[in-house]
Amino acid sequence: MMKKTEIKRKEIIDAAFELMLSKGYEGTSIQDITDRINATKGLIYHYFGSKKDVAAAVIEEAIKPAYNEFWSHTWNELYGGGGNPLENIIAVIDKLYEKKGGEFSKTGCPLGNLILELSTKDIYLSRLTDEILLLWHVHIEKALLKAKEKRIIAKDADLINIGNFIIAGVEGCVMLSKSKHNKEVLKECFDILKNYIRSLQMERLIMP
């Protein structure tokens, strides 16, 4: 069971996450956070030294664990892809749409939003978001490596660049749906991305 101090700290992080998702890092103030949780600035500064420290906690303790848990399913043999890692990746994308599609079309991706905002403004926070991108890529690359080992994709497949393209595809689809304020745009874009992933599979599964 969480201690009261842990609960209050998490309350601050959760409020900051929601505010930064809707207003951005620059647009969110300490006052906004205190207003959201009906607290004082003194309480915020009891747990965090600055707004940057709050943002770092949002990235490290809210966004990063979610990405780690979600995308680790891509290489989990027991996930919904029937033992085919490519179908696992697709199943994760489907689950992403199912759980977050409506939210993404309104607010965009929390990671993508912060990357765009922070990349030229704050090196420290930008490095934290980069770490999540690297973690995300590691999970996809593990899935692609399993697909290569199973001779589902070609042995000379460029796993690094394929992984980069899948990540860029997911983020690009989310950004487009946010721009259009349309969840259906996200579905259609994800469908094209899924077709690309399936196209990586050799025309037939090599016989053992």
PDB file of C-alpha atoms in Angstrom:
ATOM      1  CA  MET A   1       0.000   0.000   0.000  1.00  0.00           C
ATOM      2  CA  MET A   2       1.274   3.454  -0.915  1.00  0.00           C
ATOM      3  CA  LYS A   3       2.126   5.866   1.892  1.00  0.00           C
ATOM      4  CA  LYS A   4       0.290   9.195   2.090  1.00  0.00           C
ATOM      5  CA  THR A   5       3.416  11.008   0.930  1.00  0.00           C
ATOM      6  CA  GLU A   6       3.679   8.700  -2.091  1.00  0.00           C
ATOM      7  CA  ILE A   7       0.002   9.215  -2.902  1.00  0.00           C
ATOM      8  CA  LYS A   8       0.364  13.009  -2.790  1.00  0.00           C
ATOM      9  CA  ARG A   9       3.493  12.900  -4.956  1.00  0.00           C
ATOM     10  CA  LYS A  10       1.710  10.714  -7.495  1.00  0.00           C
ATOM     11  CA  GLU A  11      -1.256  13.092  -7.429  1.00  0.00           C
ATOM     12  CA  ILE A  12       1.075  15.937  -8.404  1.00  0.00           C
ATOM     13  CA  ILE A  13       2.617  13.886 -11.222  1.00  0.00           C
ATOM     14  CA  ASP A  14      -0.766  12.771 -12.552  1.00  0.00           C
ATOM     15  CA  ALA A  15      -2.079  16.342 -12.547  1.00  0.00           C
ATOM     16  CA  ALA A  16       1.050  17.626 -14.279  1.00  0.00           C
ATOM     17  CA  PHE A  17       0.799  14.876 -16.879  1.00  0.00           C
ATOM     18  CA  GLU A  18      -2.780  15.829 -17.757  1.00  0.00           C
ATOM     19  CA  LEU A  19      -1.971  19.533 -17.877  1.00  0.00           C
ATOM     20  CA  MET A  20       1.134  19.105 -20.010  1.00  0.00           C
ATOM     21  CA  LEU A  21      -0.812  16.894 -22.382  1.00  0.00           C
ATOM     22  CA  SER A  22      -3.421  19.589 -22.936  1.00  0.00           C
ATOM     23  CA  LYS A  23      -1.361  22.766 -22.475  1.00  0.00           C
ATOM     24  CA  GLY A  24       2.217  21.684 -23.147  1.00  0.00           C
ATOM     25  CA  TYR A  25       5.248  22.028 -20.891  1.00  0.00           C
ATOM     26  CA  GLU A  26       5.696  25.758 -21.421  1.00  0.00           C
ATOM     27  CA  GLY A  27       1.971  26.402 -21.042  1.00  0.00           C
ATOM     28  CA  THR A  28       1.741  24.593 -17.708  1.00  0.00           C
ATOM     29  CA  SER A  29       2.673  26.475 -14.553  1.00  0.00           C
ATOM     30  CA  ILE A  30       3.150  25.392 -10.975  1.00  0.00           C
ATOM     31  CA  GLN A  31       0.020  27.398 -10.212  1.00  0.00           C
ATOM     32  CA  ASP A  32      -1.911  25.319 -12.741  1.00  0.00           C
ATOM     33  CA  ILE A  33      -0.844  22.156 -10.933  1.00  0.00           C
ATOM     34  CA  THR A  34      -1.767  23.493  -7.509  1.00  0.00           C
ATOM     35  CA  ASP A  35      -5.155  24.626  -8.807  1.00  0.00           C
ATOM     36  CA  ARG A  36      -5.791  21.188 -10.300  1.00  0.00           C
ATOM     37  CA  ILE A  37      -5.176  19.338  -7.032  1.00  0.00           C
ATOM     38  CA  ASN A  38      -6.357  22.116  -4.684  1.00  0.00           C
ATOM     39  CA  ALA A  39      -2.957  22.459  -3.013  1.00  0.00           C
ATOM     40  CA  THR A  40      -0.358  25.123  -2.295  1.00  0.00           C
ATOM     41  CA  LYS A  41       2.874  25.858  -4.113  1.00  0.00           C
ATOM     42  CA  GLY A  42       4.649  24.936  -0.909  1.00  0.00           C
ATOM     43  CA  LEU A  43       3.352  21.396  -1.255  1.00  0.00           C
ATOM     44  CA  ILE A  44       4.686  21.142  -4.814  1.00  0.00           C
ATOM     45  CA  TYR A  45       8.083  22.440  -3.770  1.00  0.00           C
ATOM     46  CA  HIS A  46       8.137  20.018  -0.857  1.00  0.00           C
ATOM     47  CA  TYR A  47       8.375  17.195  -3.405  1.00  0.00           C
ATOM     48  CA  PHE A  48       9.988  18.918  -6.393  1.00  0.00           C
ATOM     49  CA  GLY A  49      12.571  21.648  -6.748  1.00  0.00           C
ATOM     50  CA  SER A  50      11.167  23.149  -9.942  1.00  0.00           C
ATOM     51  CA  LYS A  51       8.695  22.687 -12.762  1.00  0.00           C
ATOM     52  CA  LYS A  52      11.460  20.932 -14.687  1.00  0.00           C
ATOM     53  CA  ASP A  53      11.737  18.382 -11.872  1.00  0.00           C
ATOM     54  CA  VAL A  54       7.991  17.791 -12.081  1.00  0.00           C
ATOM     55  CA  ALA A  55       8.235  17.311 -15.864  1.00  0.00           C
ATOM     56  CA  ALA A  56      11.143  14.901 -15.425  1.00  0.00           C
ATOM     57  CA  ALA A  57       9.030  12.857 -13.010  1.00  0.00           C
ATOM     58  CA  VAL A  58       6.151  12.846 -15.504  1.00  0.00           C
ATOM     59  CA  ILE A  59       8.467  11.500 -18.214  1.00  0.00           C
ATOM     60  CA  GLU A  60      10.276   8.982 -16.017  1.00  0.00           C
ATOM     61  CA  GLU A  61       7.435   7.786 -13.792  1.00  0.00           C
ATOM     62  CA  ALA A  62       4.301   8.146 -15.926  1.00  0.00           C
ATOM     63  CA  ILE A  63       5.200   8.028 -19.618  1.00  0.00           C
ATOM     64  CA  LYS A  64       8.233   5.727 -19.640  1.00  0.00           C
ATOM     65  CA  PRO A  65       6.711   2.836 -17.638  1.00  0.00           C
ATOM     66  CA  ALA A  66       3.592   2.930 -19.818  1.00  0.00           C
ATOM     67  CA  TYR A  67       5.646   2.640 -23.010  1.00  0.00           C
ATOM     68  CA  ASN A  68       7.819  -0.076 -21.513  1.00  0.00           C
ATOM     69  CA  GLU A  69       4.861  -2.208 -20.470  1.00  0.00           C
ATOM     70  CA  PHE A  70       2.832  -1.631 -23.618  1.00  0.00           C
ATOM     71  CA  TRP A  71       5.500  -2.230 -26.262  1.00  0.00           C
ATOM     72  CA  SER A  72       7.138  -5.155 -24.457  1.00  0.00           C
ATOM     73  CA  HIS A  73       4.176  -7.217 -25.728  1.00  0.00           C
ATOM     74  CA  THR A  74       5.609  -7.039 -29.252  1.00  0.00           C
ATOM     75  CA  TRP A  75       8.098  -9.789 -28.487  1.00  0.00           C
ATOM     76  CA  ASN A  76       5.978 -11.727 -25.964  1.00  0.00           C
ATOM     77  CA  GLU A  77       5.341 -15.176 -27.403  1.00  0.00           C
ATOM     78  CA  LEU A  78       2.049 -15.424 -25.493  1.00  0.00           C
ATOM     79  CA  TYR A  79       0.588 -12.188 -26.865  1.00  0.00           C
ATOM     80  CA  GLY A  80      -2.112 -11.992 -29.538  1.00  0.00           C
ATOM     81  CA  GLY A  81       0.034 -12.600 -32.605  1.00  0.00           C
ATOM     82  CA  GLY A  82      -0.154 -16.387 -32.525  1.00  0.00           C
ATOM     83  CA  GLY A  83       3.613 -16.737 -32.254  1.00  0.00           C
ATOM     84  CA  ASN A  84       4.282 -14.394 -35.190  1.00  0.00           C
ATOM     85  CA  PRO A  85       6.181 -11.331 -33.894  1.00  0.00           C
ATOM     86  CA  LEU A  86       4.978  -9.200 -36.811  1.00  0.00           C
ATOM     87  CA  GLU A  87       1.382  -9.921 -35.829  1.00  0.00           C
ATOM     88  CA  ASN A  88       2.321  -9.098 -32.242  1.00  0.00           C
ATOM     89  CA  ILE A  89       3.417  -5.621 -33.350  1.00  0.00           C
ATOM     90  CA  ILE A  90       0.148  -5.236 -35.230  1.00  0.00           C
ATOM     91  CA  ALA A  91      -1.842  -6.442 -32.210  1.00  0.00           C
ATOM     92  CA  VAL A  92      -0.147  -3.798 -30.061  1.00  0.00           C
ATOM     93  CA  ILE A  93      -0.986  -1.096 -32.618  1.00  0.00           C
ATOM     94  CA  ASP A  94      -4.603  -2.289 -32.621  1.00  0.00           C
ATOM     95  CA  LYS A  95      -4.684  -2.152 -28.825  1.00  0.00           C
ATOM     96  CA  LEU A  96      -3.166   1.326 -28.928  1.00  0.00           C
ATOM     97  CA  TYR A  97      -5.982   2.482 -31.197  1.00  0.00           C
ATOM     98  CA  GLU A  98      -8.618   0.755 -29.078  1.00  0.00           C
ATOM     99  CA  LYS A  99      -7.433   2.281 -25.803  1.00  0.00           C
ATOM    100  CA  LYS A 100      -6.073   5.651 -26.899  1.00  0.00           C
ATOM    101  CA  GLY A 101      -7.496   6.453 -30.337  1.00  0.00           C
ATOM    102  CA  GLY A 102     -10.069   8.952 -29.143  1.00  0.00           C
ATOM    103  CA  GLU A 103      -7.604  10.648 -26.823  1.00  0.00           C
ATOM    104  CA  PHE A 104      -4.881  10.835 -29.468  1.00  0.00           C
ATOM    105  CA  SER A 105      -7.180  12.526 -31.986  1.00  0.00           C
ATOM    106  CA  LYS A 106      -7.846  15.267 -29.426  1.00  0.00           C
ATOM    107  CA  THR A 107      -4.580  15.744 -27.560  1.00  0.00           C
ATOM    108  CA  GLY A 108      -1.953  13.861 -29.555  1.00  0.00           C
ATOM    109  CA  CYS A 109       0.698  11.563 -28.119  1.00  0.00           C
ATOM    110  CA  PRO A 110       2.179  12.667 -24.756  1.00  0.00           C
ATOM    111  CA  LEU A 111       5.660  11.562 -25.792  1.00  0.00           C
ATOM    112  CA  GLY A 112       5.440  13.029 -29.282  1.00  0.00           C
ATOM    113  CA  ASN A 113       4.106  16.326 -27.955  1.00  0.00           C
ATOM    114  CA  LEU A 114       6.977  16.670 -25.509  1.00  0.00           C
ATOM    115  CA  ILE A 115       9.588  15.686 -28.095  1.00  0.00           C
ATOM    116  CA  LEU A 116       8.369  18.392 -30.458  1.00  0.00           C
ATOM    117  CA  GLU A 117       8.232  21.004 -27.712  1.00  0.00           C
ATOM    118  CA  LEU A 118      11.426  20.198 -25.825  1.00  0.00           C
ATOM    119  CA  SER A 119      13.883  19.124 -28.523  1.00  0.00           C
ATOM    120  CA  THR A 120      15.236  22.674 -28.973  1.00  0.00           C
ATOM    121  CA  LYS A 121      14.334  24.114 -25.567  1.00  0.00           C
ATOM    122  CA  ASP A 122      15.628  21.828 -22.839  1.00  0.00           C
ATOM    123  CA  ILE A 123      18.480  19.390 -23.378  1.00  0.00           C
ATOM    124  CA  TYR A 124      17.948  17.511 -20.110  1.00  0.00           C
ATOM    125  CA  LEU A 125      14.246  16.817 -20.607  1.00  0.00           C
ATOM    126  CA  SER A 126      14.850  16.092 -24.291  1.00  0.00           C
ATOM    127  CA  ARG A 127      17.353  13.408 -23.319  1.00  0.00           C
ATOM    128  CA  LEU A 128      14.735  11.792 -21.093  1.00  0.00           C
ATOM    129  CA  THR A 129      12.243  11.622 -23.960  1.00  0.00           C
ATOM    130  CA  ASP A 130      14.990  10.242 -26.223  1.00  0.00           C
ATOM    131  CA  GLU A 131      15.524   7.428 -23.715  1.00  0.00           C
ATOM    132  CA  ILE A 132      11.890   6.404 -24.157  1.00  0.00           C
ATOM    133  CA  LEU A 133      12.310   6.368 -27.937  1.00  0.00           C
ATOM    134  CA  LEU A 134      15.342   4.111 -27.522  1.00  0.00           C
ATOM    135  CA  LEU A 135      13.414   1.822 -25.169  1.00  0.00           C
ATOM    136  CA  TRP A 136      10.508   1.675 -27.620  1.00  0.00           C
ATOM    137  CA  HIS A 137      12.912   0.804 -30.430  1.00  0.00           C
ATOM    138  CA  VAL A 138      14.530  -1.946 -28.351  1.00  0.00           C
ATOM    139  CA  HIS A 139      11.167  -3.668 -27.918  1.00  0.00           C
ATOM    140  CA  ILE A 140      10.318  -3.494 -31.620  1.00  0.00           C
ATOM    141  CA  GLU A 141      13.791  -4.633 -32.611  1.00  0.00           C
ATOM    142  CA  LYS A 142      13.469  -7.641 -30.286  1.00  0.00           C
ATOM    143  CA  ALA A 143      10.252  -8.588 -32.059  1.00  0.00           C
ATOM    144  CA  LEU A 144      11.830  -8.149 -35.484  1.00  0.00           C
ATOM    145  CA  LEU A 145      14.838 -10.225 -34.419  1.00  0.00           C
ATOM    146  CA  LYS A 146      12.500 -13.021 -33.334  1.00  0.00           C
ATOM    147  CA  ALA A 147      10.767 -12.762 -36.716  1.00  0.00           C
ATOM    148  CA  LYS A 148      14.147 -13.076 -38.430  1.00  0.00           C
ATOM    149  CA  GLU A 149      15.103 -16.081 -36.284  1.00  0.00           C
ATOM    150  CA  LYS A 150      11.798 -17.737 -37.227  1.00  0.00           C
ATOM    151  CA  ARG A 151      12.506 -16.991 -40.910  1.00  0.00           C
ATOM    152  CA  ILE A 152       9.343 -14.908 -41.121  1.00  0.00           C
ATOM    153  CA  ILE A 153      11.261 -11.932 -42.469  1.00  0.00           C
ATOM    154  CA  ALA A 154      14.365 -11.926 -44.660  1.00  0.00           C
ATOM    155  CA  LYS A 155      17.675 -12.621 -42.968  1.00  0.00           C
ATOM    156  CA  ASP A 156      19.118  -9.391 -44.371  1.00  0.00           C
ATOM    157  CA  ALA A 157      16.230  -7.226 -43.127  1.00  0.00           C
ATOM    158  CA  ASP A 158      17.487  -3.927 -41.688  1.00  0.00           C
ATOM    159  CA  LEU A 159      16.015  -4.163 -38.198  1.00  0.00           C
ATOM    160  CA  ILE A 160      17.221  -0.771 -37.012  1.00  0.00           C
ATOM    161  CA  ASN A 161      15.693   1.201 -39.862  1.00  0.00           C
ATOM    162  CA  ILE A 162      12.510  -0.887 -39.947  1.00  0.00           C
ATOM    163  CA  GLY A 163      12.095  -0.189 -36.232  1.00  0.00           C
ATOM    164  CA  ASN A 164      12.670   3.520 -36.821  1.00  0.00           C
ATOM    165  CA  PHE A 165      10.084   3.526 -39.594  1.00  0.00           C
ATOM    166  CA  ILE A 166       7.448   1.797 -37.461  1.00  0.00           C
ATOM    167  CA  ILE A 167       7.961   4.289 -34.628  1.00  0.00           C
ATOM    168  CA  ALA A 168       7.851   7.198 -37.066  1.00  0.00           C
ATOM    169  CA  GLY A 169       4.705   5.709 -38.593  1.00  0.00           C
ATOM    170  CA  VAL A 170       2.925   5.452 -35.245  1.00  0.00           C
ATOM    171  CA  GLU A 171       3.883   8.981 -34.226  1.00  0.00           C
ATOM    172  CA  GLY A 172       3.067  10.397 -37.640  1.00  0.00           C
ATOM    173  CA  CYS A 173      -0.371   8.794 -37.683  1.00  0.00           C
ATOM    174  CA  VAL A 174      -1.152  10.176 -34.236  1.00  0.00           C
ATOM    175  CA  MET A 175       0.023  13.645 -35.222  1.00  0.00           C
ATOM    176  CA  LEU A 176      -2.088  13.571 -38.380  1.00  0.00           C
ATOM    177  CA  SER A 177      -5.213  12.517 -36.489  1.00  0.00           C
ATOM    178  CA  LYS A 178      -4.618  15.277 -33.939  1.00  0.00           C
ATOM    179  CA  SER A 179      -4.245  17.817 -36.726  1.00  0.00           C
ATOM    180  CA  LYS A 180      -7.494  16.616 -38.326  1.00  0.00           C
ATOM    181  CA  HIS A 181      -9.238  16.096 -34.954  1.00  0.00           C
ATOM    182  CA  ASN A 182     -10.444  12.824 -36.404  1.00  0.00           C
ATOM    183  CA  LYS A 183     -10.107   9.359 -34.878  1.00  0.00           C
ATOM    184  CA  GLU A 184     -10.993   7.734 -38.208  1.00  0.00           C
ATOM    185  CA  VAL A 185      -7.902   9.290 -39.778  1.00  0.00           C
ATOM    186  CA  LEU A 186      -5.833   7.481 -37.148  1.00  0.00           C
ATOM    187  CA  LYS A 187      -7.491   4.156 -37.968  1.00  0.00           C
ATOM    188  CA  GLU A 188      -6.921   4.539 -41.698  1.00  0.00           C
ATOM    189  CA  CYS A 189      -3.306   5.579 -41.206  1.00  0.00           C
ATOM    190  CA  PHE A 190      -2.663   2.698 -38.790  1.00  0.00           C
ATOM    191  CA  ASP A 191      -4.177   0.312 -41.357  1.00  0.00           C
ATOM    192  CA  ILE A 192      -1.570   1.409 -43.924  1.00  0.00           C
ATOM    193  CA  LEU A 193       1.189   0.985 -41.342  1.00  0.00           C
ATOM    194  CA  LYS A 194      -0.060  -2.511 -40.514  1.00  0.00           C
ATOM    195  CA  ASN A 195      -0.047  -3.390 -44.220  1.00  0.00           C
ATOM    196  CA  TYR A 196       3.580  -2.311 -44.379  1.00  0.00           C
ATOM    197  CA  ILE A 197       4.479  -4.498 -41.390  1.00  0.00           C
ATOM    198  CA  ARG A 198       2.761  -7.495 -42.976  1.00  0.00           C
ATOM    199  CA  SER A 199       4.600  -6.820 -46.232  1.00  0.00           C
ATOM    200  CA  LEU A 200       7.863  -7.585 -44.408  1.00  0.00           C
ATOM    201  CA  GLN A 201       6.815 -11.209 -44.159  1.00  0.00           C
ATOM    202  CA  MET A 202       8.235 -13.432 -46.853  1.00  0.00           C
ATOM    203  CA  GLU A 203       5.566 -14.680 -49.247  1.00  0.00           C
ATOM    204  CA  ARG A 204       5.499 -17.960 -47.520  1.00  0.00           C
ATOM    205  CA  LEU A 205       6.721 -19.133 -44.180  1.00  0.00           C
ATOM    206  CA  ILE A 206       9.801 -21.288 -44.883  1.00  0.00           C
ATOM    207  CA  MET A 207       9.145 -24.926 -44.160  1.00  0.00           C
ATOM    208  CA  PRO A 208      11.154 -26.223 -41.193  1.00  0.00           C
TER     209      PRO A 208
END
